[in-house]
PDB file of C-alpha atoms in Angstrom:
ATOM      1  CA  UNK A 186      -9.392  -9.005  63.508  1.00 51.00           C
ATOM      2  CA  UNK A 187     -12.876  -7.734  62.555  1.00 47.00           C
ATOM      3  CA  UNK A 188     -14.355 -10.974  63.862  1.00 50.00           C
ATOM      4  CA  UNK A 189     -12.639 -10.540  67.228  1.00 51.00           C
ATOM      5  CA  UNK A 190     -13.786  -6.916  67.512  1.00 45.00           C
ATOM      6  CA  UNK A 191     -17.369  -7.844  66.633  1.00 46.00           C
ATOM      7  CA  UNK A 192     -17.298 -10.606  69.233  1.00 50.00           C
ATOM      8  CA  UNK A 193     -16.168  -8.125  71.864  1.00 52.00           C
ATOM      9  CA  UNK A 194     -18.930  -5.712  70.855  1.00 48.00           C
ATOM     10  CA  UNK A 195     -21.387  -8.560  71.362  1.00 51.00           C
ATOM     11  CA  UNK A 196     -20.156  -9.304  74.877  1.00 50.00           C
ATOM     12  CA  UNK A 197     -20.345  -5.632  75.835  1.00 56.00           C
ATOM     13  CA  UNK A 198     -24.000  -5.689  74.812  1.00 50.00           C
ATOM     14  CA  UNK A 199     -24.439  -8.896  76.800  1.00 52.00           C
ATOM     15  CA  UNK A 200     -22.865  -7.310  79.862  1.00 54.00           C
ATOM     16  CA  UNK A 201     -25.259  -4.357  79.751  1.00 52.00           C
ATOM     17  CA  UNK A 202     -28.197  -6.712  79.229  1.00 50.00           C
ATOM     18  CA  UNK A 203     -27.104  -8.874  82.139  1.00 52.00           C
ATOM     19  CA  UNK A 204     -26.628  -5.898  84.424  1.00 51.00           C
ATOM     20  CA  UNK A 205     -30.002  -4.480  83.478  1.00 45.00           C
ATOM     21  CA  UNK A 206     -31.581  -7.720  84.640  1.00 45.00           C
ATOM     22  CA  UNK A 207     -29.876  -7.587  88.022  1.00 41.00           C
ATOM     23  CA  UNK A 208     -31.610  -6.255  91.085  1.00 35.00           C
ATOM     24  CA  UNK A 209     -29.593  -3.516  92.736  1.00 32.00           C
ATOM     25  CA  UNK A 210     -30.857  -4.797  96.085  1.00 34.00           C
ATOM     26  CA  UNK A 211     -30.441  -8.590  95.968  1.00 31.00           C
ATOM     27  CA  UNK A 212     -31.950 -10.435  98.918  1.00 30.00           C
ATOM     28  CA  UNK A 213     -29.511 -11.810 101.459  1.00 33.00           C
ATOM     29  CA  UNK A 214     -30.323 -15.364 100.382  1.00 28.00           C
ATOM     30  CA  UNK A 215     -28.697 -14.675  97.021  1.00 33.00           C
ATOM     31  CA  UNK A 216     -25.370 -13.748  98.539  1.00 36.00           C
ATOM     32  CA  UNK A 217     -23.010 -16.662  98.000  1.00 39.00           C
ATOM     33  CA  UNK A 218     -21.526 -18.535 100.966  1.00 40.00           C
ATOM     34  CA  UNK A 219     -18.370 -16.901 102.287  1.00 42.00           C
ATOM     35  CA  UNK A 220     -19.454 -13.339 101.560  1.00 43.00           C
ATOM     36  CA  UNK A 221     -21.343 -11.355 104.162  1.00 46.00           C
ATOM     37  CA  UNK A 222     -23.901  -8.718 103.164  1.00 50.00           C
ATOM     38  CA  UNK A 223     -21.859  -5.526 103.114  1.00 57.00           C
ATOM     39  CA  UNK A 224     -24.331  -2.711 103.724  1.00 64.00           C
ATOM     40  CA  UNK A 225     -22.318  -1.604 106.754  1.00 76.00           C
ATOM     41  CA  UNK A 226     -18.925  -1.615 105.024  1.00 89.00           C
ATOM     42  CA  UNK A 227     -17.350   1.730 104.063  1.00 84.00           C
ATOM     43  CA  UNK A 228     -20.497   3.689 104.845  1.00 87.00           C
ATOM     44  CA  UNK A 229     -20.301   7.451 104.200  1.00 86.00           C
ATOM     45  CA  UNK A 230     -19.034   9.443 107.160  1.00 81.00           C
ATOM     46  CA  UNK A 231     -21.240  11.988 108.874  1.00 74.00           C
ATOM     47  CA  UNK A 232     -20.101  15.580 108.417  1.00 67.00           C
ATOM     48  CA  UNK A 233     -18.994  15.865 112.024  1.00 59.00           C
ATOM     49  CA  UNK A 234     -16.997  12.637 111.956  1.00 68.00           C
ATOM     50  CA  UNK A 235     -14.442  13.705 109.350  1.00 70.00           C
ATOM     51  CA  UNK A 236     -11.230  14.823 111.043  1.00 72.00           C
ATOM     52  CA  UNK A 237      -9.658  18.090 109.947  1.00 75.00           C
ATOM     53  CA  UNK A 238      -6.098  17.026 110.750  1.00 84.00           C
ATOM     54  CA  UNK A 239      -5.761  14.409 108.001  1.00 88.00           C
ATOM     55  CA  UNK A 240      -2.705  14.929 105.782  1.00 91.00           C
ATOM     56  CA  UNK A 241      -3.055  16.478 102.351  1.00 93.00           C
ATOM     57  CA  UNK A 242      -2.672  13.885  99.601  1.00 96.00           C
ATOM     58  CA  UNK A 243      -2.313  14.038  95.834  1.00 96.00           C
ATOM     59  CA  UNK A 244      -5.047  11.489  95.081  1.00 97.00           C
ATOM     60  CA  UNK A 245      -8.264  12.863  93.645  1.00 97.00           C
ATOM     61  CA  UNK A 246     -10.283  10.302  95.572  1.00 97.00           C
ATOM     62  CA  UNK A 247      -9.482   8.234  98.655  1.00 97.00           C
ATOM     63  CA  UNK A 248     -10.904   6.313 101.584  1.00 97.00           C
ATOM     64  CA  UNK A 249      -9.598   4.510 104.665  1.00 96.00           C
ATOM     65  CA  UNK A 250     -11.607   1.759 106.329  1.00 95.00           C
ATOM     66  CA  UNK A 251     -10.983  -0.580 109.232  1.00 94.00           C
ATOM     67  CA  UNK A 252     -10.303  -3.961 107.624  1.00 95.00           C
ATOM     68  CA  UNK A 253     -12.105  -5.823 110.429  1.00 94.00           C
ATOM     69  CA  UNK A 254     -15.170  -3.733 111.213  1.00 92.00           C
ATOM     70  CA  UNK A 255     -15.546  -2.088 107.807  1.00 94.00           C
ATOM     71  CA  UNK A 256     -15.952   1.300 109.485  1.00 92.00           C
ATOM     72  CA  UNK A 257     -14.949   4.339 107.447  1.00 94.00           C
ATOM     73  CA  UNK A 258     -12.118   6.297 109.072  1.00 93.00           C
ATOM     74  CA  UNK A 259     -11.396   8.904 106.386  1.00 94.00           C
ATOM     75  CA  UNK A 260     -12.709   9.799 102.961  1.00 95.00           C
ATOM     76  CA  UNK A 261     -12.032  12.255 100.169  1.00 95.00           C
ATOM     77  CA  UNK A 262     -14.397  12.362  97.173  1.00 96.00           C
ATOM     78  CA  UNK A 263     -15.028   8.681  97.864  1.00 97.00           C
ATOM     79  CA  UNK A 264     -18.112   8.472  95.626  1.00 97.00           C
ATOM     80  CA  UNK A 265     -16.628  10.199  92.594  1.00 98.00           C
ATOM     81  CA  UNK A 266     -16.901   7.927  89.549  1.00 98.00           C
ATOM     82  CA  UNK A 267     -13.571   7.342  87.838  1.00 98.00           C
ATOM     83  CA  UNK A 268     -11.327   4.627  86.390  1.00 98.00           C
ATOM     84  CA  UNK A 269      -9.677   2.436  89.016  1.00 99.00           C
ATOM     85  CA  UNK A 270      -7.038   0.791  86.792  1.00 98.00           C
ATOM     86  CA  UNK A 271      -5.716  -2.610  87.844  1.00 98.00           C
ATOM     87  CA  UNK A 272      -7.195  -2.426  91.335  1.00 99.00           C
ATOM     88  CA  UNK A 273     -10.303  -3.942  89.752  1.00 98.00           C
ATOM     89  CA  UNK A 274      -8.295  -7.145  89.292  1.00 99.00           C
ATOM     90  CA  UNK A 275      -9.222  -7.810  92.920  1.00 99.00           C
ATOM     91  CA  UNK A 276     -12.813  -8.314  91.783  1.00 99.00           C
ATOM     92  CA  UNK A 277     -11.596 -10.514  88.933  1.00 99.00           C
ATOM     93  CA  UNK A 278      -9.685 -12.608  91.469  1.00 99.00           C
ATOM     94  CA  UNK A 279     -12.757 -12.971  93.690  1.00 98.00           C
ATOM     95  CA  UNK A 280     -14.799 -14.205  90.728  1.00 98.00           C
ATOM     96  CA  UNK A 281     -12.085 -16.601  89.517  1.00 98.00           C
ATOM     97  CA  UNK A 282     -11.682 -18.168  92.953  1.00 98.00           C
ATOM     98  CA  UNK A 283     -15.415 -18.502  93.411  1.00 96.00           C
ATOM     99  CA  UNK A 284     -15.727 -20.331  90.088  1.00 96.00           C
ATOM    100  CA  UNK A 285     -13.141 -22.849  91.313  1.00 96.00           C
ATOM    101  CA  UNK A 286     -11.042 -25.262  89.284  1.00 96.00           C
ATOM    102  CA  UNK A 287      -7.832 -23.366  89.947  1.00 97.00           C
ATOM    103  CA  UNK A 288      -5.696 -26.362  89.007  1.00 97.00           C
ATOM    104  CA  UNK A 289      -7.427 -26.809  85.659  1.00 96.00           C
ATOM    105  CA  UNK A 290      -5.673 -25.598  82.502  1.00 97.00           C
ATOM    106  CA  UNK A 291      -6.758 -22.463  80.660  1.00 98.00           C
ATOM    107  CA  UNK A 292      -5.936 -21.885  76.990  1.00 98.00           C
ATOM    108  CA  UNK A 293      -4.604 -18.576  75.662  1.00 98.00           C
ATOM    109  CA  UNK A 294      -6.730 -17.096  72.860  1.00 98.00           C
ATOM    110  CA  UNK A 295      -5.819 -14.647  70.104  1.00 98.00           C
ATOM    111  CA  UNK A 296      -7.658 -11.942  72.059  1.00 97.00           C
ATOM    112  CA  UNK A 297      -5.648 -12.700  75.186  1.00 98.00           C
ATOM    113  CA  UNK A 298      -2.359 -12.441  73.291  1.00 98.00           C
ATOM    114  CA  UNK A 299      -3.429  -9.030  71.929  1.00 97.00           C
ATOM    115  CA  UNK A 300      -3.755  -7.426  75.371  1.00 98.00           C
ATOM    116  CA  UNK A 301      -1.379  -4.506  75.972  1.00 97.00           C
ATOM    117  CA  UNK A 302       1.274  -4.436  78.713  1.00 96.00           C
ATOM    118  CA  UNK A 303       1.760  -5.013  81.517  1.00 96.00           C
ATOM    119  CA  UNK A 304       1.719  -8.612  80.301  1.00 98.00           C
ATOM    120  CA  UNK A 305       3.437 -11.997  80.306  1.00 98.00           C
ATOM    121  CA  UNK A 306       3.516 -12.180  76.482  1.00 98.00           C
ATOM    122  CA  UNK A 307       1.539 -15.401  76.476  1.00 98.00           C
ATOM    123  CA  UNK A 308       1.121 -17.078  73.094  1.00 98.00           C
ATOM    124  CA  UNK A 309      -2.085 -18.251  71.463  1.00 98.00           C
ATOM    125  CA  UNK A 310      -2.762 -21.920  72.148  1.00 98.00           C
ATOM    126  CA  UNK A 311      -0.537 -22.166  75.223  1.00 98.00           C
ATOM    127  CA  UNK A 312      -2.103 -23.688  78.324  1.00 98.00           C
ATOM    128  CA  UNK A 313      -1.521 -22.684  81.942  1.00 98.00           C
ATOM    129  CA  UNK A 314      -2.997 -23.524  85.307  1.00 98.00           C
ATOM    130  CA  UNK A 315      -5.545 -20.950  86.382  1.00 98.00           C
ATOM    131  CA  UNK A 316      -3.797 -20.778  89.759  1.00 98.00           C
ATOM    132  CA  UNK A 317      -0.544 -19.662  88.119  1.00 98.00           C
ATOM    133  CA  UNK A 318      -2.345 -17.064  86.014  1.00 99.00           C
ATOM    134  CA  UNK A 319      -4.090 -15.778  89.126  1.00 99.00           C
ATOM    135  CA  UNK A 320      -0.762 -15.338  90.910  1.00 99.00           C
ATOM    136  CA  UNK A 321       0.720 -13.523  87.896  1.00 99.00           C
ATOM    137  CA  UNK A 322      -2.287 -11.220  87.684  1.00 99.00           C
ATOM    138  CA  UNK A 323      -2.188 -10.255  91.363  1.00 99.00           C
ATOM    139  CA  UNK A 324       1.591  -9.906  91.675  1.00 98.00           C
ATOM    140  CA  UNK A 325       2.760  -8.464  88.357  1.00 98.00           C
ATOM    141  CA  UNK A 326      -0.633  -7.156  87.158  1.00 98.00           C
ATOM    142  CA  UNK A 327      -0.434  -9.168  83.917  1.00 98.00           C
ATOM    143  CA  UNK A 328      -3.295  -8.081  81.656  1.00 99.00           C
ATOM    144  CA  UNK A 329      -3.070 -11.107  79.384  1.00 98.00           C
ATOM    145  CA  UNK A 330      -3.345 -13.390  82.424  1.00 99.00           C
ATOM    146  CA  UNK A 331      -6.513 -11.560  83.496  1.00 99.00           C
ATOM    147  CA  UNK A 332      -7.930 -11.928  79.997  1.00 98.00           C
ATOM    148  CA  UNK A 333      -7.226 -15.677  79.893  1.00 99.00           C
ATOM    149  CA  UNK A 334      -8.895 -16.135  83.272  1.00 98.00           C
ATOM    150  CA  UNK A 335     -11.994 -14.255  82.132  1.00 98.00           C
ATOM    151  CA  UNK A 336     -12.251 -16.331  78.969  1.00 97.00           C
ATOM    152  CA  UNK A 337     -11.835 -19.670  80.723  1.00 95.00           C
ATOM    153  CA  UNK A 338     -14.656 -19.354  83.236  1.00 87.00           C
ATOM    154  CA  UNK A 339     -17.979 -21.152  83.421  1.00 87.00           C
ATOM    155  CA  UNK A 340     -19.305 -19.341  80.376  1.00 91.00           C
ATOM    156  CA  UNK A 341     -18.042 -16.858  77.821  1.00 94.00           C
ATOM    157  CA  UNK A 342     -15.800 -13.833  78.341  1.00 96.00           C
ATOM    158  CA  UNK A 343     -18.930 -11.690  78.396  1.00 96.00           C
ATOM    159  CA  UNK A 344     -20.558 -13.960  80.963  1.00 97.00           C
ATOM    160  CA  UNK A 345     -17.534 -13.506  83.211  1.00 98.00           C
ATOM    161  CA  UNK A 346     -17.757  -9.709  82.997  1.00 98.00           C
ATOM    162  CA  UNK A 347     -21.483  -9.814  83.737  1.00 98.00           C
ATOM    163  CA  UNK A 348     -20.766 -12.049  86.732  1.00 97.00           C
ATOM    164  CA  UNK A 349     -18.147  -9.561  87.959  1.00 98.00           C
ATOM    165  CA  UNK A 350     -20.784  -6.847  87.993  1.00 98.00           C
ATOM    166  CA  UNK A 351     -23.305  -9.071  89.753  1.00 98.00           C
ATOM    167  CA  UNK A 352     -20.710  -9.990  92.339  1.00 97.00           C
ATOM    168  CA  UNK A 353     -19.813  -6.332  92.915  1.00 98.00           C
ATOM    169  CA  UNK A 354     -23.459  -5.524  93.589  1.00 97.00           C
ATOM    170  CA  UNK A 355     -23.880  -8.533  95.870  1.00 95.00           C
ATOM    171  CA  UNK A 356     -20.918  -7.318  97.905  1.00 96.00           C
ATOM    172  CA  UNK A 357     -22.405  -3.839  98.178  1.00 95.00           C
ATOM    173  CA  UNK A 358     -20.370  -2.065  95.472  1.00 96.00           C
ATOM    174  CA  UNK A 359     -23.323  -0.611  93.587  1.00 95.00           C
ATOM    175  CA  UNK A 360     -21.787   2.493  92.044  1.00 97.00           C
ATOM    176  CA  UNK A 361     -19.562   0.761  89.483  1.00 98.00           C
ATOM    177  CA  UNK A 362     -19.617  -0.633  85.965  1.00 99.00           C
ATOM    178  CA  UNK A 363     -16.868  -3.045  84.937  1.00 99.00           C
ATOM    179  CA  UNK A 364     -16.366  -3.836  81.248  1.00 98.00           C
ATOM    180  CA  UNK A 365     -13.111  -5.797  81.302  1.00 98.00           C
ATOM    181  CA  UNK A 366     -11.218  -8.021  83.756  1.00 98.00           C
ATOM    182  CA  UNK A 367      -7.988  -6.029  83.995  1.00 98.00           C
ATOM    183  CA  UNK A 368      -8.911  -2.372  84.435  1.00 98.00           C
ATOM    184  CA  UNK A 369      -7.411  -1.011  81.230  1.00 98.00           C
ATOM    185  CA  UNK A 370      -9.084   2.212  80.115  1.00 98.00           C
ATOM    186  CA  UNK A 371     -12.413   1.469  78.443  1.00 97.00           C
ATOM    187  CA  UNK A 372     -15.126   3.977  77.567  1.00 97.00           C
ATOM    188  CA  UNK A 373     -18.003   3.765  80.034  1.00 97.00           C
ATOM    189  CA  UNK A 374     -16.130   1.790  82.694  1.00 98.00           C
ATOM    190  CA  UNK A 375     -15.942   3.293  86.173  1.00 98.00           C
ATOM    191  CA  UNK A 376     -15.948   2.671  89.890  1.00 99.00           C
ATOM    192  CA  UNK A 377     -15.345   4.691  93.061  1.00 98.00           C
ATOM    193  CA  UNK A 378     -12.950   4.649  95.976  1.00 98.00           C
ATOM    194  CA  UNK A 379     -15.779   3.510  98.248  1.00 98.00           C
ATOM    195  CA  UNK A 380     -16.770   0.620  95.981  1.00 98.00           C
ATOM    196  CA  UNK A 381     -13.116  -0.335  95.596  1.00 99.00           C
ATOM    197  CA  UNK A 382     -12.762  -0.423  99.384  1.00 98.00           C
ATOM    198  CA  UNK A 383     -15.818  -2.671  99.667  1.00 98.00           C
ATOM    199  CA  UNK A 384     -14.369  -5.071  97.094  1.00 98.00           C
ATOM    200  CA  UNK A 385     -10.979  -4.927  98.811  1.00 98.00           C
ATOM    201  CA  UNK A 386     -12.624  -5.689 102.167  1.00 98.00           C
ATOM    202  CA  UNK A 387     -13.805  -9.024 100.763  1.00 97.00           C
ATOM    203  CA  UNK A 388     -10.655  -9.724  98.762  1.00 98.00           C
ATOM    204  CA  UNK A 389      -8.604  -9.239 101.928  1.00 97.00           C
ATOM    205  CA  UNK A 390     -10.597 -12.012 103.570  1.00 96.00           C
ATOM    206  CA  UNK A 391      -9.615 -14.557 100.938  1.00 97.00           C
ATOM    207  CA  UNK A 392      -6.380 -16.247 102.083  1.00 97.00           C
ATOM    208  CA  UNK A 393      -5.196 -16.957  98.528  1.00 98.00           C
ATOM    209  CA  UNK A 394      -5.623 -13.367  97.361  1.00 98.00           C
ATOM    210  CA  UNK A 395      -4.014 -12.085 100.529  1.00 97.00           C
ATOM    211  CA  UNK A 396      -1.079 -14.482 100.107  1.00 98.00           C
ATOM    212  CA  UNK A 397      -0.343 -13.703  96.458  1.00 98.00           C
ATOM    213  CA  UNK A 398      -0.806  -9.961  96.930  1.00 98.00           C
ATOM    214  CA  UNK A 399       1.747  -9.961  99.748  1.00 97.00           C
ATOM    215  CA  UNK A 400       4.569 -11.546  97.738  1.00 97.00           C
ATOM    216  CA  UNK A 401       7.508  -9.471  96.572  1.00 97.00           C
ATOM    217  CA  UNK A 402       7.907 -11.739  93.573  1.00 97.00           C
ATOM    218  CA  UNK A 403       6.667 -15.035  92.180  1.00 98.00           C
ATOM    219  CA  UNK A 404       8.145 -17.402  89.540  1.00 98.00           C
ATOM    220  CA  UNK A 405       6.116 -18.005  86.386  1.00 98.00           C
ATOM    221  CA  UNK A 406       6.897 -21.009  84.199  1.00 98.00           C
ATOM    222  CA  UNK A 407       6.191 -20.434  80.505  1.00 97.00           C
ATOM    223  CA  UNK A 408       5.092 -23.243  78.219  1.00 94.00           C
ATOM    224  CA  UNK A 409       8.425 -23.130  76.353  1.00 94.00           C
ATOM    225  CA  UNK A 410      10.400 -23.867  79.517  1.00 95.00           C
ATOM    226  CA  UNK A 411      11.386 -20.301  80.401  1.00 96.00           C
ATOM    227  CA  UNK A 412      10.886 -19.059  83.948  1.00 98.00           C
ATOM    228  CA  UNK A 413      10.328 -15.389  84.747  1.00 97.00           C
ATOM    229  CA  UNK A 414      10.548 -13.963  88.248  1.00 98.00           C
ATOM    230  CA  UNK A 415       7.594 -11.591  88.356  1.00 98.00           C
ATOM    231  CA  UNK A 416       7.974  -8.512  90.556  1.00 98.00           C
ATOM    232  CA  UNK A 417       5.115  -7.109  92.610  1.00 98.00           C
ATOM    233  CA  UNK A 418       3.906  -3.762  91.254  1.00 97.00           C
ATOM    234  CA  UNK A 419       2.943  -2.671  94.782  1.00 97.00           C
ATOM    235  CA  UNK A 420       6.115  -1.006  96.056  1.00 95.00           C
ATOM    236  CA  UNK A 421       4.814  -0.934  99.624  1.00 96.00           C
ATOM    237  CA  UNK A 422       5.657  -4.614 100.098  1.00 94.00           C
ATOM    238  CA  UNK A 423       9.296  -3.731  99.301  1.00 91.00           C
ATOM    239  CA  UNK A 424       9.816  -0.448 101.112  1.00 90.00           C
ATOM    240  CA  UNK A 425       7.382  -0.615 104.065  1.00 90.00           C
ATOM    241  CA  UNK A 426       6.939  -4.362 104.756  1.00 91.00           C
ATOM    242  CA  UNK A 427       6.650  -3.817 108.505  1.00 91.00           C
ATOM    243  CA  UNK A 428       3.509  -1.744 107.933  1.00 93.00           C
ATOM    244  CA  UNK A 429       1.939  -2.946 104.673  1.00 96.00           C
ATOM    245  CA  UNK A 430       1.053  -6.494 103.575  1.00 95.00           C
ATOM    246  CA  UNK A 431      -0.715  -6.050 100.170  1.00 94.00           C
ATOM    247  CA  UNK A 432      -3.006  -5.625  98.100  1.00 97.00           C
ATOM    248  CA  UNK A 433      -2.970  -4.131  94.534  1.00 98.00           C
ATOM    249  CA  UNK A 434      -1.692  -1.154  92.577  1.00 98.00           C
ATOM    250  CA  UNK A 435      -2.452   0.007  89.052  1.00 98.00           C
ATOM    251  CA  UNK A 436      -1.955   2.727  86.476  1.00 98.00           C
ATOM    252  CA  UNK A 437      -3.679   3.885  83.293  1.00 98.00           C
ATOM    253  CA  UNK A 438      -3.577   7.134  81.345  1.00 97.00           C
ATOM    254  CA  UNK A 439      -7.141   8.035  82.352  1.00 97.00           C
ATOM    255  CA  UNK A 440      -7.084   6.649  85.861  1.00 97.00           C
ATOM    256  CA  UNK A 441      -3.636   7.783  86.906  1.00 98.00           C
ATOM    257  CA  UNK A 442      -1.893   5.861  89.662  1.00 98.00           C
ATOM    258  CA  UNK A 443      -4.293   3.865  91.831  1.00 99.00           C
ATOM    259  CA  UNK A 444      -3.650   1.828  94.957  1.00 98.00           C
ATOM    260  CA  UNK A 445      -5.333  -0.489  97.406  1.00 99.00           C
ATOM    261  CA  UNK A 446      -3.025  -0.911 100.399  1.00 98.00           C
ATOM    262  CA  UNK A 447      -3.610  -3.157 103.393  1.00 98.00           C
ATOM    263  CA  UNK A 448      -1.899  -3.113 106.753  1.00 96.00           C
ATOM    264  CA  UNK A 449      -1.847  -5.280 109.862  1.00 93.00           C
ATOM    265  CA  UNK A 450       0.134  -3.526 112.564  1.00 88.00           C
ATOM    266  CA  UNK A 451      -0.081  -3.225 116.363  1.00 82.00           C
ATOM    267  CA  UNK A 452      -3.575  -4.619 116.623  1.00 85.00           C
ATOM    268  CA  UNK A 453      -5.025  -2.609 113.746  1.00 90.00           C
ATOM    269  CA  UNK A 454      -5.983  -3.815 110.289  1.00 94.00           C
ATOM    270  CA  UNK A 455      -6.496  -1.119 107.700  1.00 96.00           C
ATOM    271  CA  UNK A 456      -7.470  -0.750 104.050  1.00 98.00           C
ATOM    272  CA  UNK A 457      -6.414   2.412 102.199  1.00 98.00           C
ATOM    273  CA  UNK A 458      -7.702   3.209  98.708  1.00 98.00           C
ATOM    274  CA  UNK A 459      -6.350   6.071  96.601  1.00 98.00           C
ATOM    275  CA  UNK A 460      -7.338   6.866  93.018  1.00 99.00           C
ATOM    276  CA  UNK A 461      -6.160   9.414  90.456  1.00 98.00           C
ATOM    277  CA  UNK A 462      -2.742  10.002  91.980  1.00 98.00           C
ATOM    278  CA  UNK A 463       0.799   9.900  90.572  1.00 97.00           C
ATOM    279  CA  UNK A 464       3.512   7.225  90.719  1.00 96.00           C
ATOM    280  CA  UNK A 465       5.748   9.711  92.530  1.00 94.00           C
ATOM    281  CA  UNK A 466       3.291  10.470  95.334  1.00 96.00           C
ATOM    282  CA  UNK A 467       0.933   7.573  95.905  1.00 97.00           C
ATOM    283  CA  UNK A 468       3.138   5.263  97.981  1.00 95.00           C
ATOM    284  CA  UNK A 469       4.419   8.120 100.153  1.00 94.00           C
ATOM    285  CA  UNK A 470       0.847   9.273 100.672  1.00 96.00           C
ATOM    286  CA  UNK A 471      -0.157   5.753 101.710  1.00 96.00           C
ATOM    287  CA  UNK A 472       2.587   5.799 104.331  1.00 93.00           C
ATOM    288  CA  UNK A 473       1.483   9.234 105.567  1.00 94.00           C
ATOM    289  CA  UNK A 474      -2.169   8.202 105.804  1.00 95.00           C
ATOM    290  CA  UNK A 475      -1.337   5.027 107.682  1.00 94.00           C
ATOM    291  CA  UNK A 476       0.858   6.862 110.196  1.00 92.00           C
ATOM    292  CA  UNK A 477      -1.926   9.401 110.677  1.00 92.00           C
ATOM    293  CA  UNK A 478      -4.353   6.539 111.301  1.00 91.00           C
ATOM    294  CA  UNK A 479      -2.056   5.056 113.960  1.00 88.00           C
ATOM    295  CA  UNK A 480      -1.544   8.404 115.666  1.00 84.00           C
ATOM    296  CA  UNK A 481      -5.114   9.643 115.765  1.00 77.00           C
ATOM    297  CA  UNK A 482      -7.158   6.436 115.603  1.00 69.00           C
ATOM    298  CA  UNK A 483      -4.979   4.013 117.584  1.00 57.00           C
ATOM    299  CA  UNK A 484      -7.618   1.659 118.951  1.00 61.00           C
ATOM    300  CA  UNK A 485      -7.188  -1.982 117.871  1.00 60.00           C
ATOM    301  CA  UNK A 486      -9.604  -3.296 115.283  1.00 63.00           C
ATOM    302  CA  UNK A 487     -12.542  -5.079 116.849  1.00 55.00           C
ATOM    303  CA  UNK A 488     -16.058  -6.000 115.846  1.00 56.00           C
ATOM    304  CA  UNK A 489     -18.750  -4.025 117.584  1.00 48.00           C
TER     305      UNK A 489
END
């Protein structure tokens, strides 16, 4: 146990060292193929642009952006640093997919098995396709699946976390620090609603992420022959499927209930991010914000 903890302390130090060596303004040539420079995405609204008729919501921080243009339509404390819970698994998914090899096996470590719920209760030494772990992470928010994926990348677990932070900055999310792949509460880890929207903007463009995040459930085959039907933690895909088509929800004690919700409806594509809310209010507030968007900002999404 002490060995595992000391190893994790070492990768935290490596993450900070790696981030310190990163330019906060990488040149466009460093941005990997498939990801556009995102300086225009989720830009702060001018004081006169914020509408006064937006509904009151419980979330401490929120933002709405057009999922096509990236334009900001609404914001509330969008740059406040706070935990974002499992919504940061969207960044993990982006990094996993970019690394490739989704049909290769990944082996569960002791550290992975130790991760707290929500989890699949994977056992040390078991092997699973990265693709199946990715689906489980996005649908059921399995923390052990996220941990296995981080530890089975091109380098070490710490390398993966450092790469997550580099990727976030490349995408334009420069007001965040990620220290694990699943979003569980961790001292010093933070992001913002705006950064989360930027990450979600790119995650939404990946067809595999969009597909998995839209599923109500997905089967997961364990190494011992058992099959679990994993339920999506995003209740919007159950209760408002005509309006919402993904992406990710989460909850931690520090972060509260968090949500990234996407919608494609009547010519509009929308991303809603809410942080620091409650399980009782967040999905209703997402519905209220989306209806407000349709009523007051009805123009179809289009690139200008």
